[in-house]
Amino acid sequence: MAFRKTIPMRELRDRMSDADREQAATDYVPSRGGWLSSPKKKPVPGTPKGRSSR
């Protein structure tokens, strides 16, 4: 059996790009039981792409 070197989480975070770090973000939601992925922005059905919803 080989020994495995542990890598500190800080070192892994430093290697990530800003986009990757944002994609992997989590939020603490006590009502749902802990740390969960941030909700993704979903398009609203029936809304044209060129207009913003008010």
PDB file of C-alpha atoms in Angstrom:
ATOM      1  CA  MET A   1       0.000   0.000   0.000  1.00  0.00           C
ATOM      2  CA  ALA A   2       1.357   3.387  -0.969  1.00  0.00           C
ATOM      3  CA  PHE A   3       1.200   6.454   1.217  1.00  0.00           C
ATOM      4  CA  ARG A   4      -0.931   9.278  -0.091  1.00  0.00           C
ATOM      5  CA  LYS A   5       0.160  12.875   0.365  1.00  0.00           C
ATOM      6  CA  THR A   6      -2.674  15.065   1.594  1.00  0.00           C
ATOM      7  CA  ILE A   7      -3.187  18.391  -0.135  1.00  0.00           C
ATOM      8  CA  PRO A   8      -4.470  21.290   1.979  1.00  0.00           C
ATOM      9  CA  MET A   9      -7.805  22.763   0.847  1.00  0.00           C
ATOM     10  CA  ARG A  10      -6.225  26.222   0.776  1.00  0.00           C
ATOM     11  CA  GLU A  11      -3.729  25.028  -1.842  1.00  0.00           C
ATOM     12  CA  LEU A  12      -6.507  23.540  -3.980  1.00  0.00           C
ATOM     13  CA  ARG A  13      -8.517  26.780  -3.751  1.00  0.00           C
ATOM     14  CA  ASP A  14      -5.487  28.833  -4.797  1.00  0.00           C
ATOM     15  CA  ARG A  15      -5.108  26.727  -7.952  1.00  0.00           C
ATOM     16  CA  MET A  16      -8.724  27.298  -9.047  1.00  0.00           C
ATOM     17  CA  SER A  17      -9.672  30.086 -11.428  1.00  0.00           C
ATOM     18  CA  ASP A  18     -12.292  32.637 -10.355  1.00  0.00           C
ATOM     19  CA  ALA A  19     -14.897  31.049 -12.636  1.00  0.00           C
ATOM     20  CA  ASP A  20     -14.273  27.580 -11.170  1.00  0.00           C
ATOM     21  CA  ARG A  21     -14.403  28.965  -7.644  1.00  0.00           C
ATOM     22  CA  GLU A  22     -17.753  30.634  -8.346  1.00  0.00           C
ATOM     23  CA  GLN A  23     -19.151  27.459  -9.907  1.00  0.00           C
ATOM     24  CA  ALA A  24     -18.166  25.374  -6.868  1.00  0.00           C
ATOM     25  CA  ALA A  25     -19.607  27.838  -4.321  1.00  0.00           C
ATOM     26  CA  THR A  26     -21.975  26.553  -1.653  1.00  0.00           C
ATOM     27  CA  ASP A  27     -24.377  28.272   0.731  1.00  0.00           C
ATOM     28  CA  TYR A  28     -25.407  27.201   4.219  1.00  0.00           C
ATOM     29  CA  VAL A  29     -29.141  26.497   4.292  1.00  0.00           C
ATOM     30  CA  PRO A  30     -30.170  25.280   7.773  1.00  0.00           C
ATOM     31  CA  SER A  31     -33.745  24.482   6.735  1.00  0.00           C
ATOM     32  CA  ARG A  32     -32.449  22.016   4.110  1.00  0.00           C
ATOM     33  CA  GLY A  33     -29.828  20.442   6.334  1.00  0.00           C
ATOM     34  CA  GLY A  34     -26.500  22.173   5.692  1.00  0.00           C
ATOM     35  CA  TRP A  35     -24.197  23.232   2.868  1.00  0.00           C
ATOM     36  CA  LEU A  36     -25.791  23.100  -0.588  1.00  0.00           C
ATOM     37  CA  SER A  37     -24.742  24.261  -4.047  1.00  0.00           C
ATOM     38  CA  SER A  38     -25.777  27.776  -4.930  1.00  0.00           C
ATOM     39  CA  PRO A  39     -28.963  27.860  -7.016  1.00  0.00           C
ATOM     40  CA  LYS A  40     -28.318  28.246 -10.729  1.00  0.00           C
ATOM     41  CA  LYS A  41     -30.042  31.081 -12.590  1.00  0.00           C
ATOM     42  CA  LYS A  42     -32.663  29.479 -14.816  1.00  0.00           C
ATOM     43  CA  PRO A  43     -34.431  31.227 -17.689  1.00  0.00           C
ATOM     44  CA  VAL A  44     -38.113  31.948 -17.244  1.00  0.00           C
ATOM     45  CA  PRO A  45     -40.227  30.108 -19.846  1.00  0.00           C
ATOM     46  CA  GLY A  46     -41.873  32.432 -22.352  1.00  0.00           C
ATOM     47  CA  THR A  47     -39.494  35.364 -21.784  1.00  0.00           C
ATOM     48  CA  PRO A  48     -37.764  36.608 -24.942  1.00  0.00           C
ATOM     49  CA  LYS A  49     -33.966  36.535 -24.771  1.00  0.00           C
ATOM     50  CA  GLY A  50     -33.576  40.183 -25.811  1.00  0.00           C
ATOM     51  CA  ARG A  51     -35.742  41.618 -23.042  1.00  0.00           C
ATOM     52  CA  SER A  52     -35.328  41.661 -19.295  1.00  0.00           C
ATOM     53  CA  SER A  53     -38.206  40.757 -17.022  1.00  0.00           C
ATOM     54  CA  ARG A  54     -39.490  43.542 -14.786  1.00  0.00           C
TER      55      ARG A  54
END
